[in-house]
Amino acid sequence: MKKSFYLLLLIGCALNLVFTVSCCNKTKTYEELKSDEKKLINKIINEKNISVLSEYPGDGVFGENEFVQLSSGIYLHVADSGNGHRAVYGTTDILIRASGEYYFGDSTYSFTTFPNTFNPFEFRYGSAYTVVSNHASSYDAYYYFFSMGLESVLSYVGDSAIVKLLVPGYSEISNFPAGSSMQNGDGNAFVPVYYDKVKYLFY
């Protein structure tokens, strides 16, 4: 009787161990998540016929499908650098309207905030991380599409600028996530966002 009990106990422990190892193996590492997203990034680059430059153009002029990859990992294309007025850190209030697509696995979803029925993103230059944090669980447009990445390119462009961006979920700015809360919020995947148009207005 005791032998049967111990045998059943041993089998139960072995099954529990196998189940635990199996569950743990389903959780991807940071590097695996990053590798998966890099495949999606390459897919976007190929689909959009993007040419990645090794450095920012000396004259500031980009070809139609030319993007430069910034140190943060973000890809930037400047269509219009604006009217010459540059944002002042901690002072300039900014409105952003944006449109594009985000990629989750094999699915692609479009979005836009350009129609007047949608409010633009609003923030003060230098406060993007605080805005992202305040919307970390709100599941609104900020949660999905507002990020430090949108703010970061203001070191290159000014008021009324229009850019295109490809923001990876794994990208970072000063050790903080450069993407939106959605892009790295669930821990199961990084989600790249391709902005086909971002317009900045200062007020």
JSON list of C-alpha atoms in Angstrom, two decimals:
[
{"chain": "A", "resi": 1, "resn": "MET", "atom": "CA", "xyz": [0.00, 0.00, 0.00]},
{"chain": "A", "resi": 2, "resn": "LYS", "atom": "CA", "xyz": [2.78, 2.39, 0.98]},
{"chain": "A", "resi": 3, "resn": "LYS", "atom": "CA", "xyz": [4.72, 1.53, -2.18]},
{"chain": "A", "resi": 4, "resn": "SER", "atom": "CA", "xyz": [1.67, 2.36, -4.33]},
{"chain": "A", "resi": 5, "resn": "PHE", "atom": "CA", "xyz": [1.19, 5.65, -2.48]},
{"chain": "A", "resi": 6, "resn": "TYR", "atom": "CA", "xyz": [4.81, 6.69, -2.95]},
{"chain": "A", "resi": 7, "resn": "LEU", "atom": "CA", "xyz": [4.74, 5.60, -6.59]},
{"chain": "A", "resi": 8, "resn": "LEU", "atom": "CA", "xyz": [1.64, 7.72, -7.25]},
{"chain": "A", "resi": 9, "resn": "LEU", "atom": "CA", "xyz": [3.24, 10.62, -5.38]},
{"chain": "A", "resi": 10, "resn": "LEU", "atom": "CA", "xyz": [6.40, 10.30, -7.49]},
{"chain": "A", "resi": 11, "resn": "ILE", "atom": "CA", "xyz": [4.38, 10.19, -10.73]},
{"chain": "A", "resi": 12, "resn": "GLY", "atom": "CA", "xyz": [2.38, 13.23, -9.60]},
{"chain": "A", "resi": 13, "resn": "CYS", "atom": "CA", "xyz": [5.56, 15.19, -8.87]},
{"chain": "A", "resi": 14, "resn": "ALA", "atom": "CA", "xyz": [7.05, 14.23, -12.23]},
{"chain": "A", "resi": 15, "resn": "LEU", "atom": "CA", "xyz": [3.91, 15.32, -14.10]},
{"chain": "A", "resi": 16, "resn": "ASN", "atom": "CA", "xyz": [3.86, 18.58, -12.16]},
{"chain": "A", "resi": 17, "resn": "LEU", "atom": "CA", "xyz": [7.51, 19.22, -13.08]},
{"chain": "A", "resi": 18, "resn": "VAL", "atom": "CA", "xyz": [6.84, 18.51, -16.77]},
{"chain": "A", "resi": 19, "resn": "PHE", "atom": "CA", "xyz": [3.81, 20.84, -16.72]},
{"chain": "A", "resi": 20, "resn": "THR", "atom": "CA", "xyz": [5.79, 23.62, -15.00]},
{"chain": "A", "resi": 21, "resn": "VAL", "atom": "CA", "xyz": [8.70, 23.37, -17.44]},
{"chain": "A", "resi": 22, "resn": "SER", "atom": "CA", "xyz": [6.30, 23.32, -20.37]},
{"chain": "A", "resi": 23, "resn": "CYS", "atom": "CA", "xyz": [4.52, 26.48, -19.12]},
{"chain": "A", "resi": 24, "resn": "CYS", "atom": "CA", "xyz": [7.80, 28.26, -18.48]},
{"chain": "A", "resi": 25, "resn": "ASN", "atom": "CA", "xyz": [9.04, 27.45, -21.96]},
{"chain": "A", "resi": 26, "resn": "LYS", "atom": "CA", "xyz": [6.01, 29.23, -23.46]},
{"chain": "A", "resi": 27, "resn": "THR", "atom": "CA", "xyz": [7.18, 32.55, -22.00]},
{"chain": "A", "resi": 28, "resn": "LYS", "atom": "CA", "xyz": [9.54, 34.19, -24.46]},
{"chain": "A", "resi": 29, "resn": "THR", "atom": "CA", "xyz": [12.70, 35.95, -23.34]},
{"chain": "A", "resi": 30, "resn": "TYR", "atom": "CA", "xyz": [13.37, 39.64, -24.03]},
{"chain": "A", "resi": 31, "resn": "GLU", "atom": "CA", "xyz": [15.75, 38.70, -26.84]},
{"chain": "A", "resi": 32, "resn": "GLU", "atom": "CA", "xyz": [13.17, 36.37, -28.43]},
{"chain": "A", "resi": 33, "resn": "LEU", "atom": "CA", "xyz": [10.51, 39.11, -28.27]},
{"chain": "A", "resi": 34, "resn": "LYS", "atom": "CA", "xyz": [12.96, 41.58, -29.78]},
{"chain": "A", "resi": 35, "resn": "SER", "atom": "CA", "xyz": [13.89, 39.12, -32.54]},
{"chain": "A", "resi": 36, "resn": "ASP", "atom": "CA", "xyz": [10.21, 38.55, -33.38]},
{"chain": "A", "resi": 37, "resn": "GLU", "atom": "CA", "xyz": [9.64, 42.29, -33.68]},
{"chain": "A", "resi": 38, "resn": "LYS", "atom": "CA", "xyz": [12.74, 42.78, -35.81]},
{"chain": "A", "resi": 39, "resn": "LYS", "atom": "CA", "xyz": [11.20, 40.35, -38.31]},
{"chain": "A", "resi": 40, "resn": "LEU", "atom": "CA", "xyz": [8.06, 42.51, -38.37]},
{"chain": "A", "resi": 41, "resn": "ILE", "atom": "CA", "xyz": [10.21, 45.65, -38.79]},
{"chain": "A", "resi": 42, "resn": "ASN", "atom": "CA", "xyz": [11.96, 44.08, -41.77]},
{"chain": "A", "resi": 43, "resn": "LYS", "atom": "CA", "xyz": [8.57, 43.14, -43.22]},
{"chain": "A", "resi": 44, "resn": "ILE", "atom": "CA", "xyz": [7.40, 46.77, -42.90]},
{"chain": "A", "resi": 45, "resn": "ILE", "atom": "CA", "xyz": [10.62, 48.09, -44.45]},
{"chain": "A", "resi": 46, "resn": "ASN", "atom": "CA", "xyz": [10.17, 45.75, -47.42]},
{"chain": "A", "resi": 47, "resn": "GLU", "atom": "CA", "xyz": [6.44, 46.45, -47.81]},
{"chain": "A", "resi": 48, "resn": "LYS", "atom": "CA", "xyz": [6.96, 50.23, -47.74]},
{"chain": "A", "resi": 49, "resn": "ASN", "atom": "CA", "xyz": [10.04, 50.03, -49.96]},
{"chain": "A", "resi": 50, "resn": "ILE", "atom": "CA", "xyz": [12.00, 51.93, -47.29]},
{"chain": "A", "resi": 51, "resn": "SER", "atom": "CA", "xyz": [15.66, 52.75, -47.84]},
{"chain": "A", "resi": 52, "resn": "VAL", "atom": "CA", "xyz": [17.50, 53.03, -44.50]},
{"chain": "A", "resi": 53, "resn": "LEU", "atom": "CA", "xyz": [20.21, 55.71, -44.42]},
{"chain": "A", "resi": 54, "resn": "SER", "atom": "CA", "xyz": [23.33, 55.25, -42.31]},
{"chain": "A", "resi": 55, "resn": "GLU", "atom": "CA", "xyz": [23.22, 58.90, -41.15]},
{"chain": "A", "resi": 56, "resn": "TYR", "atom": "CA", "xyz": [20.97, 61.96, -41.16]},
{"chain": "A", "resi": 57, "resn": "PRO", "atom": "CA", "xyz": [21.16, 63.77, -44.54]},
{"chain": "A", "resi": 58, "resn": "GLY", "atom": "CA", "xyz": [23.67, 66.62, -44.40]},
{"chain": "A", "resi": 59, "resn": "ASP", "atom": "CA", "xyz": [21.28, 69.00, -46.16]},
{"chain": "A", "resi": 60, "resn": "GLY", "atom": "CA", "xyz": [18.29, 67.78, -44.13]},
{"chain": "A", "resi": 61, "resn": "VAL", "atom": "CA", "xyz": [16.48, 66.64, -47.29]},
{"chain": "A", "resi": 62, "resn": "PHE", "atom": "CA", "xyz": [15.14, 63.08, -47.44]},
{"chain": "A", "resi": 63, "resn": "GLY", "atom": "CA", "xyz": [14.30, 61.15, -50.60]},
{"chain": "A", "resi": 64, "resn": "GLU", "atom": "CA", "xyz": [10.73, 59.87, -50.91]},
{"chain": "A", "resi": 65, "resn": "ASN", "atom": "CA", "xyz": [11.26, 56.55, -49.09]},
{"chain": "A", "resi": 66, "resn": "GLU", "atom": "CA", "xyz": [14.44, 57.38, -47.19]},
{"chain": "A", "resi": 67, "resn": "PHE", "atom": "CA", "xyz": [14.50, 56.93, -43.42]},
{"chain": "A", "resi": 68, "resn": "VAL", "atom": "CA", "xyz": [17.37, 57.31, -40.98]},
{"chain": "A", "resi": 69, "resn": "GLN", "atom": "CA", "xyz": [17.57, 55.00, -37.97]},
{"chain": "A", "resi": 70, "resn": "LEU", "atom": "CA", "xyz": [18.19, 57.07, -34.84]},
{"chain": "A", "resi": 71, "resn": "SER", "atom": "CA", "xyz": [20.23, 55.87, -31.86]},
{"chain": "A", "resi": 72, "resn": "SER", "atom": "CA", "xyz": [16.95, 55.05, -30.07]},
{"chain": "A", "resi": 73, "resn": "GLY", "atom": "CA", "xyz": [16.09, 52.49, -32.76]},
{"chain": "A", "resi": 74, "resn": "ILE", "atom": "CA", "xyz": [13.36, 54.72, -34.25]},
{"chain": "A", "resi": 75, "resn": "TYR", "atom": "CA", "xyz": [13.27, 55.24, -38.00]},
{"chain": "A", "resi": 76, "resn": "LEU", "atom": "CA", "xyz": [12.62, 58.85, -39.12]},
{"chain": "A", "resi": 77, "resn": "HIS", "atom": "CA", "xyz": [11.67, 60.41, -42.46]},
{"chain": "A", "resi": 78, "resn": "VAL", "atom": "CA", "xyz": [11.23, 64.20, -42.57]},
{"chain": "A", "resi": 79, "resn": "ALA", "atom": "CA", "xyz": [8.75, 65.31, -45.24]},
{"chain": "A", "resi": 80, "resn": "ASP", "atom": "CA", "xyz": [8.61, 68.95, -44.02]},
{"chain": "A", "resi": 81, "resn": "SER", "atom": "CA", "xyz": [10.87, 70.29, -41.26]},
{"chain": "A", "resi": 82, "resn": "GLY", "atom": "CA", "xyz": [8.39, 73.07, -40.39]},
{"chain": "A", "resi": 83, "resn": "ASN", "atom": "CA", "xyz": [8.47, 76.85, -40.31]},
{"chain": "A", "resi": 84, "resn": "GLY", "atom": "CA", "xyz": [11.75, 77.26, -38.43]},
{"chain": "A", "resi": 85, "resn": "HIS", "atom": "CA", "xyz": [10.29, 77.73, -34.93]},
{"chain": "A", "resi": 86, "resn": "ARG", "atom": "CA", "xyz": [11.76, 75.12, -32.60]},
{"chain": "A", "resi": 87, "resn": "ALA", "atom": "CA", "xyz": [10.21, 73.79, -29.40]},
{"chain": "A", "resi": 88, "resn": "VAL", "atom": "CA", "xyz": [11.61, 75.03, -26.08]},
{"chain": "A", "resi": 89, "resn": "TYR", "atom": "CA", "xyz": [12.03, 72.27, -23.50]},
{"chain": "A", "resi": 90, "resn": "GLY", "atom": "CA", "xyz": [9.55, 72.61, -20.64]},
{"chain": "A", "resi": 91, "resn": "THR", "atom": "CA", "xyz": [7.79, 75.57, -22.27]},
{"chain": "A", "resi": 92, "resn": "THR", "atom": "CA", "xyz": [6.32, 74.82, -25.71]},
{"chain": "A", "resi": 93, "resn": "ASP", "atom": "CA", "xyz": [2.85, 73.26, -25.83]},
{"chain": "A", "resi": 94, "resn": "ILE", "atom": "CA", "xyz": [2.36, 70.92, -28.75]},
{"chain": "A", "resi": 95, "resn": "LEU", "atom": "CA", "xyz": [-0.52, 69.31, -30.63]},
{"chain": "A", "resi": 96, "resn": "ILE", "atom": "CA", "xyz": [0.05, 66.17, -32.70]},
{"chain": "A", "resi": 97, "resn": "ARG", "atom": "CA", "xyz": [-2.17, 64.49, -35.24]},
{"chain": "A", "resi": 98, "resn": "ALA", "atom": "CA", "xyz": [-1.07, 61.14, -36.62]},
{"chain": "A", "resi": 99, "resn": "SER", "atom": "CA", "xyz": [-2.09, 58.27, -38.84]},
{"chain": "A", "resi": 100, "resn": "GLY", "atom": "CA", "xyz": [-0.61, 54.92, -39.77]},
{"chain": "A", "resi": 101, "resn": "GLU", "atom": "CA", "xyz": [-0.64, 51.24, -38.96]},
{"chain": "A", "resi": 102, "resn": "TYR", "atom": "CA", "xyz": [0.38, 48.94, -36.15]},
{"chain": "A", "resi": 103, "resn": "TYR", "atom": "CA", "xyz": [1.43, 45.35, -36.57]},
{"chain": "A", "resi": 104, "resn": "PHE", "atom": "CA", "xyz": [0.44, 42.59, -34.18]},
{"chain": "A", "resi": 105, "resn": "GLY", "atom": "CA", "xyz": [1.63, 39.17, -35.33]},
{"chain": "A", "resi": 106, "resn": "ASP", "atom": "CA", "xyz": [0.22, 38.54, -38.81]},
{"chain": "A", "resi": 107, "resn": "SER", "atom": "CA", "xyz": [-2.43, 41.26, -38.48]},
{"chain": "A", "resi": 108, "resn": "THR", "atom": "CA", "xyz": [-2.19, 44.93, -39.49]},
{"chain": "A", "resi": 109, "resn": "TYR", "atom": "CA", "xyz": [-4.50, 47.63, -38.09]},
{"chain": "A", "resi": 110, "resn": "SER", "atom": "CA", "xyz": [-4.93, 51.18, -39.40]},
{"chain": "A", "resi": 111, "resn": "PHE", "atom": "CA", "xyz": [-5.55, 54.30, -37.31]},
{"chain": "A", "resi": 112, "resn": "THR", "atom": "CA", "xyz": [-5.89, 58.07, -37.71]},
{"chain": "A", "resi": 113, "resn": "THR", "atom": "CA", "xyz": [-6.47, 61.10, -35.50]},
{"chain": "A", "resi": 114, "resn": "PHE", "atom": "CA", "xyz": [-6.67, 63.58, -38.38]},
{"chain": "A", "resi": 115, "resn": "PRO", "atom": "CA", "xyz": [-10.49, 63.90, -38.61]},
{"chain": "A", "resi": 116, "resn": "ASN", "atom": "CA", "xyz": [-11.78, 66.73, -36.40]},
{"chain": "A", "resi": 117, "resn": "THR", "atom": "CA", "xyz": [-13.97, 64.19, -34.60]},
{"chain": "A", "resi": 118, "resn": "PHE", "atom": "CA", "xyz": [-10.77, 63.07, -32.84]},
{"chain": "A", "resi": 119, "resn": "ASN", "atom": "CA", "xyz": [-8.82, 65.20, -30.39]},
{"chain": "A", "resi": 120, "resn": "PRO", "atom": "CA", "xyz": [-5.13, 65.69, -31.22]},
{"chain": "A", "resi": 121, "resn": "PHE", "atom": "CA", "xyz": [-2.48, 64.49, -28.79]},
{"chain": "A", "resi": 122, "resn": "GLU", "atom": "CA", "xyz": [-1.57, 67.36, -26.48]},
{"chain": "A", "resi": 123, "resn": "PHE", "atom": "CA", "xyz": [1.50, 67.76, -24.30]},
{"chain": "A", "resi": 124, "resn": "ARG", "atom": "CA", "xyz": [4.25, 70.12, -23.21]},
{"chain": "A", "resi": 125, "resn": "TYR", "atom": "CA", "xyz": [7.67, 69.48, -24.70]},
{"chain": "A", "resi": 126, "resn": "GLY", "atom": "CA", "xyz": [9.62, 67.42, -22.17]},
{"chain": "A", "resi": 127, "resn": "SER", "atom": "CA", "xyz": [6.59, 65.83, -20.53]},
{"chain": "A", "resi": 128, "resn": "ALA", "atom": "CA", "xyz": [5.91, 62.94, -22.94]},
{"chain": "A", "resi": 129, "resn": "TYR", "atom": "CA", "xyz": [6.96, 60.23, -20.47]},
{"chain": "A", "resi": 130, "resn": "THR", "atom": "CA", "xyz": [4.59, 61.63, -17.83]},
{"chain": "A", "resi": 131, "resn": "VAL", "atom": "CA", "xyz": [1.75, 61.70, -20.36]},
{"chain": "A", "resi": 132, "resn": "VAL", "atom": "CA", "xyz": [2.47, 58.09, -21.37]},
{"chain": "A", "resi": 133, "resn": "SER", "atom": "CA", "xyz": [2.49, 57.04, -17.70]},
{"chain": "A", "resi": 134, "resn": "ASN", "atom": "CA", "xyz": [-0.80, 58.82, -17.02]},
{"chain": "A", "resi": 135, "resn": "HIS", "atom": "CA", "xyz": [-2.46, 56.85, -19.84]},
{"chain": "A", "resi": 136, "resn": "ALA", "atom": "CA", "xyz": [-0.77, 53.51, -19.12]},
{"chain": "A", "resi": 137, "resn": "SER", "atom": "CA", "xyz": [-4.08, 51.80, -18.34]},
{"chain": "A", "resi": 138, "resn": "SER", "atom": "CA", "xyz": [-6.59, 54.11, -20.00]},
{"chain": "A", "resi": 139, "resn": "TYR", "atom": "CA", "xyz": [-6.88, 52.16, -23.30]},
{"chain": "A", "resi": 140, "resn": "ASP", "atom": "CA", "xyz": [-7.53, 55.37, -25.22]},
{"chain": "A", "resi": 141, "resn": "ALA", "atom": "CA", "xyz": [-5.70, 56.80, -28.26]},
{"chain": "A", "resi": 142, "resn": "TYR", "atom": "CA", "xyz": [-2.81, 57.91, -26.00]},
{"chain": "A", "resi": 143, "resn": "TYR", "atom": "CA", "xyz": [-2.42, 54.37, -24.70]},
{"chain": "A", "resi": 144, "resn": "TYR", "atom": "CA", "xyz": [-2.13, 53.00, -28.23]},
{"chain": "A", "resi": 145, "resn": "PHE", "atom": "CA", "xyz": [-0.29, 55.66, -30.21]},
{"chain": "A", "resi": 146, "resn": "PHE", "atom": "CA", "xyz": [1.27, 58.41, -28.06]},
{"chain": "A", "resi": 147, "resn": "SER", "atom": "CA", "xyz": [4.90, 57.88, -27.13]},
{"chain": "A", "resi": 148, "resn": "MET", "atom": "CA", "xyz": [8.23, 59.43, -26.23]},
{"chain": "A", "resi": 149, "resn": "GLY", "atom": "CA", "xyz": [9.21, 58.53, -29.79]},
{"chain": "A", "resi": 150, "resn": "LEU", "atom": "CA", "xyz": [6.82, 61.18, -31.12]},
{"chain": "A", "resi": 151, "resn": "GLU", "atom": "CA", "xyz": [8.40, 63.78, -28.84]},
{"chain": "A", "resi": 152, "resn": "SER", "atom": "CA", "xyz": [12.00, 62.74, -29.50]},
{"chain": "A", "resi": 153, "resn": "VAL", "atom": "CA", "xyz": [12.08, 63.89, -33.14]},
{"chain": "A", "resi": 154, "resn": "LEU", "atom": "CA", "xyz": [11.43, 67.49, -32.09]},
{"chain": "A", "resi": 155, "resn": "SER", "atom": "CA", "xyz": [15.20, 67.86, -31.85]},
{"chain": "A", "resi": 156, "resn": "TYR", "atom": "CA", "xyz": [15.18, 67.63, -35.67]},
{"chain": "A", "resi": 157, "resn": "VAL", "atom": "CA", "xyz": [12.01, 69.50, -36.69]},
{"chain": "A", "resi": 158, "resn": "GLY", "atom": "CA", "xyz": [9.84, 72.43, -35.61]},
{"chain": "A", "resi": 159, "resn": "ASP", "atom": "CA", "xyz": [6.35, 73.93, -35.71]},
{"chain": "A", "resi": 160, "resn": "SER", "atom": "CA", "xyz": [4.12, 72.64, -38.56]},
{"chain": "A", "resi": 161, "resn": "ALA", "atom": "CA", "xyz": [6.57, 69.82, -39.34]},
{"chain": "A", "resi": 162, "resn": "ILE", "atom": "CA", "xyz": [5.39, 66.63, -41.02]},
{"chain": "A", "resi": 163, "resn": "VAL", "atom": "CA", "xyz": [7.27, 63.37, -40.58]},
{"chain": "A", "resi": 164, "resn": "LYS", "atom": "CA", "xyz": [6.95, 59.62, -41.01]},
{"chain": "A", "resi": 165, "resn": "LEU", "atom": "CA", "xyz": [8.11, 57.31, -38.24]},
{"chain": "A", "resi": 166, "resn": "LEU", "atom": "CA", "xyz": [8.63, 53.64, -37.59]},
{"chain": "A", "resi": 167, "resn": "VAL", "atom": "CA", "xyz": [8.72, 53.11, -33.83]},
{"chain": "A", "resi": 168, "resn": "PRO", "atom": "CA", "xyz": [9.71, 49.66, -32.56]},
{"chain": "A", "resi": 169, "resn": "GLY", "atom": "CA", "xyz": [8.24, 48.54, -29.24]},
{"chain": "A", "resi": 170, "resn": "TYR", "atom": "CA", "xyz": [11.73, 47.64, -28.01]},
{"chain": "A", "resi": 171, "resn": "SER", "atom": "CA", "xyz": [13.22, 51.09, -28.77]},
{"chain": "A", "resi": 172, "resn": "GLU", "atom": "CA", "xyz": [14.42, 53.15, -25.80]},
{"chain": "A", "resi": 173, "resn": "ILE", "atom": "CA", "xyz": [15.20, 56.76, -24.97]},
{"chain": "A", "resi": 174, "resn": "SER", "atom": "CA", "xyz": [17.38, 57.33, -21.88]},
{"chain": "A", "resi": 175, "resn": "ASN", "atom": "CA", "xyz": [16.49, 53.80, -20.65]},
{"chain": "A", "resi": 176, "resn": "PHE", "atom": "CA", "xyz": [12.74, 54.51, -20.94]},
{"chain": "A", "resi": 177, "resn": "PRO", "atom": "CA", "xyz": [10.49, 52.82, -23.51]},
{"chain": "A", "resi": 178, "resn": "ALA", "atom": "CA", "xyz": [10.26, 54.99, -26.64]},
{"chain": "A", "resi": 179, "resn": "GLY", "atom": "CA", "xyz": [7.01, 53.35, -27.75]},
{"chain": "A", "resi": 180, "resn": "SER", "atom": "CA", "xyz": [3.46, 53.73, -26.48]},
{"chain": "A", "resi": 181, "resn": "SER", "atom": "CA", "xyz": [2.05, 51.74, -23.55]},
{"chain": "A", "resi": 182, "resn": "MET", "atom": "CA", "xyz": [0.37, 49.38, -26.02]},
{"chain": "A", "resi": 183, "resn": "GLN", "atom": "CA", "xyz": [3.64, 48.65, -27.81]},
{"chain": "A", "resi": 184, "resn": "ASN", "atom": "CA", "xyz": [5.19, 46.85, -24.84]},
{"chain": "A", "resi": 185, "resn": "GLY", "atom": "CA", "xyz": [2.34, 46.74, -22.34]},
{"chain": "A", "resi": 186, "resn": "ASP", "atom": "CA", "xyz": [1.46, 43.06, -22.08]},
{"chain": "A", "resi": 187, "resn": "GLY", "atom": "CA", "xyz": [4.95, 41.58, -21.93]},
{"chain": "A", "resi": 188, "resn": "ASN", "atom": "CA", "xyz": [4.06, 38.93, -24.54]},
{"chain": "A", "resi": 189, "resn": "ALA", "atom": "CA", "xyz": [5.09, 40.84, -27.64]},
{"chain": "A", "resi": 190, "resn": "PHE", "atom": "CA", "xyz": [6.60, 44.07, -28.91]},
{"chain": "A", "resi": 191, "resn": "VAL", "atom": "CA", "xyz": [4.31, 45.90, -31.34]},
{"chain": "A", "resi": 192, "resn": "PRO", "atom": "CA", "xyz": [5.84, 48.13, -34.04]},
{"chain": "A", "resi": 193, "resn": "VAL", "atom": "CA", "xyz": [3.91, 51.24, -35.13]},
{"chain": "A", "resi": 194, "resn": "TYR", "atom": "CA", "xyz": [4.38, 52.79, -38.57]},
{"chain": "A", "resi": 195, "resn": "TYR", "atom": "CA", "xyz": [3.25, 56.42, -38.70]},
{"chain": "A", "resi": 196, "resn": "ASP", "atom": "CA", "xyz": [2.67, 57.38, -42.33]},
{"chain": "A", "resi": 197, "resn": "LYS", "atom": "CA", "xyz": [2.00, 60.98, -41.28]},
{"chain": "A", "resi": 198, "resn": "VAL", "atom": "CA", "xyz": [2.68, 62.89, -38.07]},
{"chain": "A", "resi": 199, "resn": "LYS", "atom": "CA", "xyz": [2.02, 66.64, -37.94]},
{"chain": "A", "resi": 200, "resn": "TYR", "atom": "CA", "xyz": [3.24, 68.92, -35.14]},
{"chain": "A", "resi": 201, "resn": "LEU", "atom": "CA", "xyz": [1.60, 72.22, -34.24]},
{"chain": "A", "resi": 202, "resn": "PHE", "atom": "CA", "xyz": [2.90, 74.55, -31.52]},
{"chain": "A", "resi": 203, "resn": "TYR", "atom": "CA", "xyz": [0.61, 76.86, -29.58]}
]
